[in-house]
Short mmCIF file of C-alpha atoms in Angstrom, two decimals:
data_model
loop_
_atom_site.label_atom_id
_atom_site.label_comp_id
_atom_site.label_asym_id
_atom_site.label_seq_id
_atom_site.Cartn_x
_atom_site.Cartn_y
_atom_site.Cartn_z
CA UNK Y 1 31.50 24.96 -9.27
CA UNK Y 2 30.98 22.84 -12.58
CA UNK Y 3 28.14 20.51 -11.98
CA UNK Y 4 29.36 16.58 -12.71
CA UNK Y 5 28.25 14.45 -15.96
CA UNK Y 6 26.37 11.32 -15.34
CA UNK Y 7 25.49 8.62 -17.98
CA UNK Y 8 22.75 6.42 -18.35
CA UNK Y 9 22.39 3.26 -20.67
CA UNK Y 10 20.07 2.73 -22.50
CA UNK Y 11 19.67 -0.81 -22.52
CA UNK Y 12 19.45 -1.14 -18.48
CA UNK Y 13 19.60 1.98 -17.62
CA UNK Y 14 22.42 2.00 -15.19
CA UNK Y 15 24.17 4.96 -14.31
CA UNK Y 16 28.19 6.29 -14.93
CA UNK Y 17 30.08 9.07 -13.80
CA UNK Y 18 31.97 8.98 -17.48
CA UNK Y 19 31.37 7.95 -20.93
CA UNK Y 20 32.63 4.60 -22.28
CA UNK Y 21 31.89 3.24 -25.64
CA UNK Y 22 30.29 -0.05 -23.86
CA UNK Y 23 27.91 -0.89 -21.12
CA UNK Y 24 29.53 -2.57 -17.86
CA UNK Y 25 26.71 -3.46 -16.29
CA UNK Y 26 24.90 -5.27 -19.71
CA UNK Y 27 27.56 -5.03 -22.08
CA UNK Y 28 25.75 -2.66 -24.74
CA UNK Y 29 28.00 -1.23 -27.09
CA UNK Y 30 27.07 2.52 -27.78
CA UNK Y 31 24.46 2.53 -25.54
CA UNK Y 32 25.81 5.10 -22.85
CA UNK Y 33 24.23 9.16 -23.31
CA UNK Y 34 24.74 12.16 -21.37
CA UNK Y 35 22.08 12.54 -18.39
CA UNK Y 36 21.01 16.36 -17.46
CA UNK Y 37 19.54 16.89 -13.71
CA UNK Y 38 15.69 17.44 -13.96
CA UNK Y 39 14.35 20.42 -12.96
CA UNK Y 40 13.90 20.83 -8.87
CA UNK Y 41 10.17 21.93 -9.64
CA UNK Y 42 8.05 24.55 -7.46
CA UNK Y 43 8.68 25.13 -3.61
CA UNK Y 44 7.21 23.74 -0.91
CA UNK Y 45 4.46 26.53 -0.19
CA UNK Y 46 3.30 26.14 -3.70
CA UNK Y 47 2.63 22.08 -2.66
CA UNK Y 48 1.07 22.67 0.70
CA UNK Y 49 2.28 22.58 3.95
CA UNK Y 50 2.87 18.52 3.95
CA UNK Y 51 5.53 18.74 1.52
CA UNK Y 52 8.80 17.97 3.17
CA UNK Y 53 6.91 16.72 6.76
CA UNK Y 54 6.32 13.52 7.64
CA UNK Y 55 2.26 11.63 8.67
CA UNK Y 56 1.62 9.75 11.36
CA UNK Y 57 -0.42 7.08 9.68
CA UNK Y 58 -2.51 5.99 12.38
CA UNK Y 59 -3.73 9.67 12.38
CA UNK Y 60 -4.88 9.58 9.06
CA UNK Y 61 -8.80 9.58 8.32
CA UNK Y 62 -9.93 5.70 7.93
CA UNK Y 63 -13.28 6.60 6.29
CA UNK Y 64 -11.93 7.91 3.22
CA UNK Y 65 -13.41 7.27 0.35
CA UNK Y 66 -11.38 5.39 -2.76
CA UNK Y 67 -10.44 7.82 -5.51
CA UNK Y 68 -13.80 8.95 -7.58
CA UNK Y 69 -13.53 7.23 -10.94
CA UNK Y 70 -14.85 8.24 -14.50
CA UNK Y 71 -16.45 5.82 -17.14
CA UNK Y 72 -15.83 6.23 -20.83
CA UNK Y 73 -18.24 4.42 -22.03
CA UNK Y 74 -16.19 1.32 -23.53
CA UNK Y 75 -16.37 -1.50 -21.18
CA UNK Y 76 -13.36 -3.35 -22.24
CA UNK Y 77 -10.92 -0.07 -21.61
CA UNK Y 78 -13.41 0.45 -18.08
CA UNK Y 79 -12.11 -2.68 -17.47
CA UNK Y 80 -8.54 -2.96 -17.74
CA UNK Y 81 -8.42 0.68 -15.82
CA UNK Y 82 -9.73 -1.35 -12.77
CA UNK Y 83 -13.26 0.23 -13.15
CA UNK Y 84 -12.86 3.50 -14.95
CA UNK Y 85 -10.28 6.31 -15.22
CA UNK Y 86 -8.84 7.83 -12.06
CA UNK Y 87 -8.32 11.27 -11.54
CA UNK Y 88 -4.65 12.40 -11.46
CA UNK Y 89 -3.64 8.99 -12.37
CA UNK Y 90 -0.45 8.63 -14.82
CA UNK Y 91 -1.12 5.59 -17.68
CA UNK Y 92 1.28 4.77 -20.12
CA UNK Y 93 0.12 2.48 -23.31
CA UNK Y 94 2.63 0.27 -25.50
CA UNK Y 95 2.50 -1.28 -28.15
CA UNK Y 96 3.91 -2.38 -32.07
CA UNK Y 97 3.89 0.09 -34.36
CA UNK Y 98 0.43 0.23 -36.35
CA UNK Y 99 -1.34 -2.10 -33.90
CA UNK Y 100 -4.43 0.53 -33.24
CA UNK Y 101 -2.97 2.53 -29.96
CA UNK Y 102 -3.70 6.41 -31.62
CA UNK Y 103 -7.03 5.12 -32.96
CA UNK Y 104 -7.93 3.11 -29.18
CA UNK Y 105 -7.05 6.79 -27.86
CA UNK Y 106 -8.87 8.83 -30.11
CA UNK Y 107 -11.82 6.57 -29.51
CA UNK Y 108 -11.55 6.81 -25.83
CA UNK Y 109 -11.13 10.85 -26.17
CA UNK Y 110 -14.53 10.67 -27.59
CA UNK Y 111 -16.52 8.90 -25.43
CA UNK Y 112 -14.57 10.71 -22.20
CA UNK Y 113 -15.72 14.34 -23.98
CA UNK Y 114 -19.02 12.94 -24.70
CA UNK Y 115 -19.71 12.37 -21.43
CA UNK Y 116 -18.69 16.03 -19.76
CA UNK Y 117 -14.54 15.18 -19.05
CA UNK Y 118 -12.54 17.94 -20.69
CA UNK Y 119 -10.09 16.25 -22.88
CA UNK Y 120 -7.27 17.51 -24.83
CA UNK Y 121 -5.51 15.11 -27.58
CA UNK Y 122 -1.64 16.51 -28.11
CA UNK Y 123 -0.10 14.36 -30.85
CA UNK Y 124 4.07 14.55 -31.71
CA UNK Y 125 3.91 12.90 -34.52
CA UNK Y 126 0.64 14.25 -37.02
CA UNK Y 127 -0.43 17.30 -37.56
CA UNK Y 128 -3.85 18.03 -36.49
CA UNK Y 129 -5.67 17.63 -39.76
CA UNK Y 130 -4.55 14.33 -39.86
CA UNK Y 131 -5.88 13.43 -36.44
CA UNK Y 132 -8.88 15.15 -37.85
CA UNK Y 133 -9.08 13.21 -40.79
CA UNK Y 134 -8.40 9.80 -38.82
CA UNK Y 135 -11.52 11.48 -36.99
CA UNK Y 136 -13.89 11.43 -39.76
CA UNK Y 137 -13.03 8.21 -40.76
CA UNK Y 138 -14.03 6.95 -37.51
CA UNK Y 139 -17.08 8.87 -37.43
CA UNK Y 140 -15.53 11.25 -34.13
CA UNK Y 141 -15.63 14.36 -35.66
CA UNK Y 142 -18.03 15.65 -33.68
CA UNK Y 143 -16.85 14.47 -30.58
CA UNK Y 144 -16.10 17.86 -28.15
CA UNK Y 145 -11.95 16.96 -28.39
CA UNK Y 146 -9.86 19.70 -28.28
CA UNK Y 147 -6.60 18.70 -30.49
CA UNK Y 148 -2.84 20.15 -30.49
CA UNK Y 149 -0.07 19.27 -32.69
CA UNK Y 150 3.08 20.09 -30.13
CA UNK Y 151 6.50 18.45 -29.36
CA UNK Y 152 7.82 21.33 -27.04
CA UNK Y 153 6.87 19.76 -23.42
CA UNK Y 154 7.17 23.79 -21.77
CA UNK Y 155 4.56 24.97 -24.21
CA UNK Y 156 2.22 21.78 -23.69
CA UNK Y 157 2.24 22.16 -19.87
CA UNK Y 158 1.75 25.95 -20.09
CA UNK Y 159 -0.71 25.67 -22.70
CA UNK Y 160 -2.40 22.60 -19.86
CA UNK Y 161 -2.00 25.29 -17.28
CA UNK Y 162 -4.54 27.98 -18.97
CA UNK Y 163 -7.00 24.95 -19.98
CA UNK Y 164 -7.36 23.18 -17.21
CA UNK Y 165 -8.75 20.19 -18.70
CA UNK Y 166 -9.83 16.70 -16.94
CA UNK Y 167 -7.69 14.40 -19.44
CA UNK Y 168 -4.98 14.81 -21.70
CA UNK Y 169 -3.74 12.42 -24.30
CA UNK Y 170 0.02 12.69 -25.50
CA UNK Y 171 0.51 10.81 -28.47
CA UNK Y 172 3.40 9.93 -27.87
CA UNK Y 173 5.91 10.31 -25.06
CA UNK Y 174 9.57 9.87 -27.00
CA UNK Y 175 8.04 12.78 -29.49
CA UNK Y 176 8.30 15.25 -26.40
CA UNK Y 177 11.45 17.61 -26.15
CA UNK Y 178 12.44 19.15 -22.76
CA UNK Y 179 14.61 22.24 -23.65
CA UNK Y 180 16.71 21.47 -20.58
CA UNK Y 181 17.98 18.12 -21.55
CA UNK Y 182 21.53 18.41 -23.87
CA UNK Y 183 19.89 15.19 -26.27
CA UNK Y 184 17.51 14.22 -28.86
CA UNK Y 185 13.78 13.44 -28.33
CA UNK Y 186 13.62 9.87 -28.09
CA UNK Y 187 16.53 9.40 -25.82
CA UNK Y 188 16.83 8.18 -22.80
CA UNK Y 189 17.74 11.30 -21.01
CA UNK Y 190 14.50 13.00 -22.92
CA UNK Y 191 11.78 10.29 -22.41
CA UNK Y 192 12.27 10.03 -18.83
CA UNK Y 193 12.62 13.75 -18.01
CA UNK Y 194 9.30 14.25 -20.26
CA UNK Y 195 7.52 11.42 -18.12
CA UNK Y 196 8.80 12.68 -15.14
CA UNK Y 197 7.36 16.36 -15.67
CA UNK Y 198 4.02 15.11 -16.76
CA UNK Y 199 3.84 12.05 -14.23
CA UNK Y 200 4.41 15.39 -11.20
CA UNK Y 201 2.12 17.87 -13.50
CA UNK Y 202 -1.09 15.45 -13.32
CA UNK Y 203 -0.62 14.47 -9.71
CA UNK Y 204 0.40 18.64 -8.83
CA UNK Y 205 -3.19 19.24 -11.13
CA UNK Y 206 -5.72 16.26 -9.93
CA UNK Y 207 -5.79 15.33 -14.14
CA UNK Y 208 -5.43 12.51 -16.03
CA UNK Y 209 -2.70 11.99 -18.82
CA UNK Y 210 -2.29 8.85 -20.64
CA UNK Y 211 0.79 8.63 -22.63
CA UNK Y 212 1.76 6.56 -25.86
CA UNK Y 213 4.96 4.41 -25.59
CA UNK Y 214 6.46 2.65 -28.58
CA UNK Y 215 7.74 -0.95 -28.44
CA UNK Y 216 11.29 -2.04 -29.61
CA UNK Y 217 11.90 -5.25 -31.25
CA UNK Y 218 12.24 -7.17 -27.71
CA UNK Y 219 9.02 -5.90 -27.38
CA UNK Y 220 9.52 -3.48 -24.40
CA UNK Y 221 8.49 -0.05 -24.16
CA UNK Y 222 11.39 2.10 -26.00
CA UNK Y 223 13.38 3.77 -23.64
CA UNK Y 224 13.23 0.70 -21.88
CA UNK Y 225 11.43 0.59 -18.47
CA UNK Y 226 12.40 3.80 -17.10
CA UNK Y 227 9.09 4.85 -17.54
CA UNK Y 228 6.99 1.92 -16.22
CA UNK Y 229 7.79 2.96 -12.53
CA UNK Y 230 7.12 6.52 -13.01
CA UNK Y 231 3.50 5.89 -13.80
CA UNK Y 232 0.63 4.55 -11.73
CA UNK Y 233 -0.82 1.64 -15.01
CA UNK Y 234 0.88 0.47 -17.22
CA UNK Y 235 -1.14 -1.06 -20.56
CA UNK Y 236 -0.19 -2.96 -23.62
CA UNK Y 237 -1.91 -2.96 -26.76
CA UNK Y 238 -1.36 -6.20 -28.54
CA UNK Y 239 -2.44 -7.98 -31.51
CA UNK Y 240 -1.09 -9.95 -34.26
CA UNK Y 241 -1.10 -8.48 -37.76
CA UNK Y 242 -2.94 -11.39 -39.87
CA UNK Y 243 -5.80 -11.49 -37.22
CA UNK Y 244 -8.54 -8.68 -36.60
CA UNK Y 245 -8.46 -9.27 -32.68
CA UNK Y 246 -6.25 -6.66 -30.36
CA UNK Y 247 -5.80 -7.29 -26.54
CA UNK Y 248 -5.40 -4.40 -23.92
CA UNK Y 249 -3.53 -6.04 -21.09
CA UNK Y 250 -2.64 -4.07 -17.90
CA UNK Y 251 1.02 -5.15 -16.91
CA UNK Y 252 0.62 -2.62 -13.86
CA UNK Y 253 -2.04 -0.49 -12.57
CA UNK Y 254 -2.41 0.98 -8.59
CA UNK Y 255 -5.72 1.15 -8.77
CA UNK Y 256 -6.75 -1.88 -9.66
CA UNK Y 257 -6.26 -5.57 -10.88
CA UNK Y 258 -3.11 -6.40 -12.79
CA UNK Y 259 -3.21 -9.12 -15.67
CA UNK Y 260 -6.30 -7.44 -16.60
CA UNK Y 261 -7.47 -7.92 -20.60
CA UNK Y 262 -9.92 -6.02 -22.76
CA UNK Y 263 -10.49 -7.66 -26.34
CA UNK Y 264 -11.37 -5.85 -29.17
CA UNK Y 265 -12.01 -6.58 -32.43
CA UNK Y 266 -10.74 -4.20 -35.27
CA UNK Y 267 -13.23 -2.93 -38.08
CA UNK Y 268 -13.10 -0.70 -41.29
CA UNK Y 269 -14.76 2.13 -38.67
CA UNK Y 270 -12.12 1.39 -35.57
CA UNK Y 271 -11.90 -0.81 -33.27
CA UNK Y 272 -14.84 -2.48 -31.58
CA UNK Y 273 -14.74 -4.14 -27.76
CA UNK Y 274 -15.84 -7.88 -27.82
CA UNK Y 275 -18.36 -8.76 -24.94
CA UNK Y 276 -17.51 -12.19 -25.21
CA UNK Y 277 -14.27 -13.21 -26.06
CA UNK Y 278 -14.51 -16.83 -25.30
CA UNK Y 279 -16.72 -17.33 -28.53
CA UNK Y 280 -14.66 -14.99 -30.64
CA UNK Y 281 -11.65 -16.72 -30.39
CA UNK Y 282 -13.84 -20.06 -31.07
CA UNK Y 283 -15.47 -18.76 -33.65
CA UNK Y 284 -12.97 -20.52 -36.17
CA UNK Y 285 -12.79 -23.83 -34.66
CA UNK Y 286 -14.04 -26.48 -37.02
CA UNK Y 287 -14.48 -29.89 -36.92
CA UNK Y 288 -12.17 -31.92 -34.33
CA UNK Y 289 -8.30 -32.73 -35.44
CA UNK Y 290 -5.75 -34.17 -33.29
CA UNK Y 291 -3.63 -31.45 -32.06
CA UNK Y 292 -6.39 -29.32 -31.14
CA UNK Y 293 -7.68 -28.91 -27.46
CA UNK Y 294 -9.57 -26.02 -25.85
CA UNK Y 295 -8.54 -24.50 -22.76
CA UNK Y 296 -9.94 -22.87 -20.07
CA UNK Y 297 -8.06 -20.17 -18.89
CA UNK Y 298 -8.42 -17.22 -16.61
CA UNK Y 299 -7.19 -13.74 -17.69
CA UNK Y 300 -7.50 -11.25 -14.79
CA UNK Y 301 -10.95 -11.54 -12.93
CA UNK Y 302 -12.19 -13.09 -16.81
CA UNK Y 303 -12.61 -16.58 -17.73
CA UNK Y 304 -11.45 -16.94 -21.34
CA UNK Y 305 -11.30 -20.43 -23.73
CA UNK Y 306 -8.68 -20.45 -26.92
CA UNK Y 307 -7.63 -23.00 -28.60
CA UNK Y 308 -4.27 -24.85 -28.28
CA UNK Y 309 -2.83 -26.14 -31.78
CA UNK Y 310 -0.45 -28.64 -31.68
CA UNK Y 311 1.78 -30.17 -34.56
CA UNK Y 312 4.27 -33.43 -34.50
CA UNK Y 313 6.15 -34.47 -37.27
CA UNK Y 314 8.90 -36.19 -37.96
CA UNK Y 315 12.12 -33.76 -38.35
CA UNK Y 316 14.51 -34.10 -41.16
CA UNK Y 317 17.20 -32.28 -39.36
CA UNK Y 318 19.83 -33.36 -36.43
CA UNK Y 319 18.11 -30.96 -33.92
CA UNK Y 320 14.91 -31.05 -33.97
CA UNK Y 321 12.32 -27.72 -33.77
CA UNK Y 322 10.69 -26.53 -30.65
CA UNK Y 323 8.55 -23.22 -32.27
CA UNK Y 324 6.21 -21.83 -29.99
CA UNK Y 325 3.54 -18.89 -30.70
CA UNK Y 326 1.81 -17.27 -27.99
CA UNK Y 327 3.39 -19.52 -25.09
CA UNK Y 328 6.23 -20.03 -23.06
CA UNK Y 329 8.97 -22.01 -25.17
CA UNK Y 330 10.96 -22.67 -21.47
CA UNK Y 331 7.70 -24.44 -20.32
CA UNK Y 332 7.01 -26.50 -23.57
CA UNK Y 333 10.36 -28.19 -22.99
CA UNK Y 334 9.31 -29.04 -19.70
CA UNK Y 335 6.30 -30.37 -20.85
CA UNK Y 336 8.27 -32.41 -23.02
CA UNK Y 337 10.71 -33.70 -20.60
CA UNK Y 338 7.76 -34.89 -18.17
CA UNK Y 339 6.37 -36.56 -20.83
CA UNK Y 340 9.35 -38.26 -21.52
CA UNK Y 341 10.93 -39.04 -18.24
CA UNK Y 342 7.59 -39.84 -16.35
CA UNK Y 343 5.14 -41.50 -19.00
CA UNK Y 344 8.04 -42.93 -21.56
CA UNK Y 345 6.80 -41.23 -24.05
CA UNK Y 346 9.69 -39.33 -26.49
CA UNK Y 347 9.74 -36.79 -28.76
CA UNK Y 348 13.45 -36.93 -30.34
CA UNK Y 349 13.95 -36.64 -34.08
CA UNK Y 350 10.22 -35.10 -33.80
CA UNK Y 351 9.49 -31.34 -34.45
CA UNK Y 352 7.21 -29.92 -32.23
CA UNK Y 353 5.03 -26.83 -33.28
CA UNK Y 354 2.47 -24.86 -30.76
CA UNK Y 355 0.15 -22.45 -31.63
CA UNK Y 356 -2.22 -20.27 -29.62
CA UNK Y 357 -4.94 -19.85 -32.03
CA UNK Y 358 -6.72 -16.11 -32.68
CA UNK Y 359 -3.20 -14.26 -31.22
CA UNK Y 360 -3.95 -14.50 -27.59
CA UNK Y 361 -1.14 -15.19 -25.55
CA UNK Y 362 -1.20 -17.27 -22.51
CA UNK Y 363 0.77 -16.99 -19.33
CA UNK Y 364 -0.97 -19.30 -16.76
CA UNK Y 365 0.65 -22.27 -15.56
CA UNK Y 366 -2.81 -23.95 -15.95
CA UNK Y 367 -2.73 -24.38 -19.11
CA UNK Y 368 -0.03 -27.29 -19.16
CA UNK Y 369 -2.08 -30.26 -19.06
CA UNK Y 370 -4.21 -28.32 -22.40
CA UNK Y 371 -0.60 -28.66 -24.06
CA UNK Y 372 0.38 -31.79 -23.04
CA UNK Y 373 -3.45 -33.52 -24.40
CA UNK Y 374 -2.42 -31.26 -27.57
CA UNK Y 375 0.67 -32.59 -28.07
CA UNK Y 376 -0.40 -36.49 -27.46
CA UNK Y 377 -3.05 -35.80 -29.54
CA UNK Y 378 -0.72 -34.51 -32.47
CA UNK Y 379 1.89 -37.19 -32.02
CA UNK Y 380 -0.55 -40.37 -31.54
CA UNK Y 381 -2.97 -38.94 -34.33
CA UNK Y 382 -6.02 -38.95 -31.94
CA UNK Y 383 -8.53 -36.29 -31.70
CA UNK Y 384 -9.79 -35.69 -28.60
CA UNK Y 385 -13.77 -35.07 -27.90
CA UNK Y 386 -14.88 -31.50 -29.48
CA UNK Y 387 -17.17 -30.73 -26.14
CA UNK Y 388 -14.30 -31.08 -24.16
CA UNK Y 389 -12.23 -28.44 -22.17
CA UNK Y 390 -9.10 -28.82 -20.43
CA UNK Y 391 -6.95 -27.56 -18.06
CA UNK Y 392 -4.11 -27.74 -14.76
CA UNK Y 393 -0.79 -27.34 -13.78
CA UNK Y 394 1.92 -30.27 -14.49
CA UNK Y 395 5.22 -30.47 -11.67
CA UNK Y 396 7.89 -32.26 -12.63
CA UNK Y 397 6.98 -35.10 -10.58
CA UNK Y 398 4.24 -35.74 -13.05
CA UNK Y 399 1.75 -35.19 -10.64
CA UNK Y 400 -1.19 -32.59 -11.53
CA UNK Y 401 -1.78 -29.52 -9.54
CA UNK Y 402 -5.63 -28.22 -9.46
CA UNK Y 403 -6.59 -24.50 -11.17
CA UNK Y 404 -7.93 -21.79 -8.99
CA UNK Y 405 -11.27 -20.53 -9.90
CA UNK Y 406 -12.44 -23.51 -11.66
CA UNK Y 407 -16.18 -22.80 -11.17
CA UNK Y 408 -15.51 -20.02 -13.16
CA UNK Y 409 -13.67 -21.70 -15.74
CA UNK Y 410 -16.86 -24.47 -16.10
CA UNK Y 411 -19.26 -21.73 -16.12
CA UNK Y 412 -17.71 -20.53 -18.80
CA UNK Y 413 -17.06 -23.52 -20.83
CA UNK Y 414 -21.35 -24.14 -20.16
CA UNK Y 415 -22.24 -21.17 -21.69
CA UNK Y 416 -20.42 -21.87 -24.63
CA UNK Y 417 -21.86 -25.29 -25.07
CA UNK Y 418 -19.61 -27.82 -23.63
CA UNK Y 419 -20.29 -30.81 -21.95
CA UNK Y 420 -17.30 -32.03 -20.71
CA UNK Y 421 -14.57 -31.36 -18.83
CA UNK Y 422 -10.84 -32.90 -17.99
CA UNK Y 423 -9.35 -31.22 -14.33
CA UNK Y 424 -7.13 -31.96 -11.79
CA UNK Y 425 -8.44 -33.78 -8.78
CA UNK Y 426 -8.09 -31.88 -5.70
CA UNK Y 427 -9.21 -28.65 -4.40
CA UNK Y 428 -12.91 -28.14 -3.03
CA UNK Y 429 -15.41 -30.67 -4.48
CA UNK Y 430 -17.99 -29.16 -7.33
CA UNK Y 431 -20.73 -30.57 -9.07
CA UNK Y 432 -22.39 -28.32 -12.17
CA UNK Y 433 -24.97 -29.33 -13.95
CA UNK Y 434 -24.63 -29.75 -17.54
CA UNK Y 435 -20.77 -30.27 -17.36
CA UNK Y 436 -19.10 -33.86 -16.85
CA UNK Y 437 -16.02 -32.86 -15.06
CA UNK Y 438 -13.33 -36.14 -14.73
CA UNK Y 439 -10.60 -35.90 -12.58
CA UNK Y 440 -7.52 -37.03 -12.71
CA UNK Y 441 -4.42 -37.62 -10.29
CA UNK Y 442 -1.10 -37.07 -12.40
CA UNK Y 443 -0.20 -37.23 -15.94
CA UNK Y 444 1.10 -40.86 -16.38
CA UNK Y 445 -2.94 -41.98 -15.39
CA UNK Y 446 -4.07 -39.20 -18.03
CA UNK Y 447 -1.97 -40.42 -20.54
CA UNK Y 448 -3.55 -43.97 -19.75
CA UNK Y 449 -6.71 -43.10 -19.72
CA UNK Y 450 -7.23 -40.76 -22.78
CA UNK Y 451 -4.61 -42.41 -24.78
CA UNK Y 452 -3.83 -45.98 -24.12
CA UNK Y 453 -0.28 -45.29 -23.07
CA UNK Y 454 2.00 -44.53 -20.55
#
């Protein structure tokens, strides 16, 4: 009996029992491909005898120990892993083309051979006197890496079989061809039957493999997320081109904190982690314009400060710009309407221009009232105190919600010299030394206050 076709798309990855030239789920065009069955894998005796059974779970053991973890060395990528690399683990890293993931990788295969872990680096895409050279250049050539230049999954896996190593590198996952799948590496069909035989082989093995994803335009991972839930962490490598600074964020990761960042600073001999973040992204602040506020943000379990930039001017066209870099643009409009509807303060026939200085993007909902003081300060031509730090959450009532962790947030603003600081009031009362913090109760009294208005 013939075995039935299915197809998968793409785009969303929803599944057909026949071909059609568009999507009717998204409404791709072109986007459906033939989907072979995956291999069934090894019987159940080769698993162990709980394969296929079922575990009370009030019988299991409740002194066990979490699963042992290895450092590397490099305290930013210790960091985003939730506290160093865990054995059997599946991690997939994304990121723009030419950003720095092969030479984070080749880095981190270093320091993990350096200190005892077995590693073998398997690139798709260079041959291995490239890597090599890539190497030398970053002064790892005599790191105890074991390289392969391979794109035939069965011969990487047997090849992983005979070695037995502790970590293994593949560089990167829509190279890989599985002879079994009817397609082309980098299809659907190919990246997620590759991902699924090396997400089974490390947990079947107790190793480590961290794979390389490339990023489309929409900035996902290529292929799109059919991957992501395959693997236990997911980390993106990101970074804008005319700055030197690159940010590891963890999207996902089982073992540990999510929203996680490691910062690191790219140099003629690699990259380089930053220890302090806070005063790198500082580091090019000068003198105090209006439009320019510092925020105090958290970023995982870190306390980070950037820069907001903001720009007003009056707009020659009918519709007026909204451009926003590194921030929500959804949230910037409400931002504007609060202003508008609750203070009386407009911005039509005004463009409006943010701009998270040093590339870092920001997330946090905190960081509204840091835009808002940005954005007065722009449009009333006011700079705002330079030993000042800002931050909260704005509802659309106008009223001003209080940050969690704000100790942190002051300590952090103290060790970097500032005096001053402009918070929500609410939340548990605390009084630090060496930092004015001022309340305040919604955004029409802020307005007042700072600005005269409102």
């Amino acid at each position: 009996m013939a075995k039935s076709k299915t197809f998968s798309c793409s785009a969303c990855n929803a599944s057909f029992s026949k071909w059609a030239g568009r999507c009717e789920t998204c409404g791709e065009w072109n986007s459906l491909s033939e989907t072979a069955a995956l291999s069934t894998g090894p019987g159940k005796k080769s698993l162990g005898n709980t394969r296929g059974s079922t575990i009370v779970l009030s019988d299991l053991a409740t002194n066990e120990t979490p699963p042992p973890r290895t450092l590397c060395g490099v305290g930013e990528l210790d960091r985003v892993l939730g506290g160093g690399l865990v054995s059997g683990s599946a991690i997939l890293v994304g990121g723009d083309p030419g950003i720095g993931k092969s030479t984070l990788l080749l880095q981190a295969a270093a320091q993990f051979a350096r200190t005892g872990v077995k590693t073998i680096y398997v690139s798709g895409e260079e041959a291995t006197a490239q890597v090599r050279m890539r190497a030398q250049r970053l002064e790892l050539s005599q790191a105890p890496v074991q390289l392969a230049a391979e794109t035939n999954l069965r011969d990487i896996l047997t090849t992983l079989e005979a070695e037995k190593p502790q970590l293994v590198i593949i560089d990167s996952i829509q190279t890989m061809w599985v002879d079994n799948v009817d397609s082309a590496p980098g299809s659907v069909s190919q990246v997620r039957a590759a991902a699924h035989e090396l997400t089974s082989f490390a947990k079947r093995n107790n190793i480590s493999i961290i794979m390389v994803g490339h990023v489309t335009k929409d900035g996902q991972i290529a292929g799109p997320r059919i991957v992501e839930h395959m693997v236990d962490t997911v980390l993106y490598f990101e970074g804008e081109r005319g700055h030197q600074f690159r940010i590891l964020r963890a999207v996902k990761n089982r073992f540990g904190p999510a929203d996680e960042i490691g910062v690191f600073e790219m140099t003629g001999r690699g990259l380089s982690e930053v220890i302090n973040p806070s005063a790198l992204f500082l580091s090019e602040r000068g003198e105090p314009s209006p439009g320019s506020v510092v925020f105090a943000g958290i970023e995982g379990t870190r306390p980070v400060l950037v820069e907001m930039q903001a720009l007003v001017a009056p707009s020659p066209h009918s519709q007026p710009r909204r451009t926003v870099v590194g921030w929500d643009g959804g949230r910037l409009a409400m931002i504007l309407a609060v202003l508008e509807a609750r203070c009386g303060i407009p911005f039509a026939g005004l463009d409006v221009y943010l701009n998270v200085a040093g590339g870092m993007k920001i997330s946090e909902p905190a960081a509204d009232l840091a835009v808002a003081a940005a954005l007065l300060s722009a449009r009333e031509d006011t700079s705002l105190p330079a030993d000042t730090v800002i931050f909260g959450e704005i509802s659309l009532s106008g009223a001003l919600r209080p940050a969690p962790q704000t100790e942190n947030r002051l300590k952090e603003a103290q060790k970097l010299g500032f005096t001053a600081a402009i918070a929500p009031s609410g939340g548990k009362s605390i009084s630090m030394k060496g930092i004015n913090l001022r309340r305040v109760t919604d955004l029409t009294g802020f307005v007042g206050d700072f600005f005269g208005a409102g």
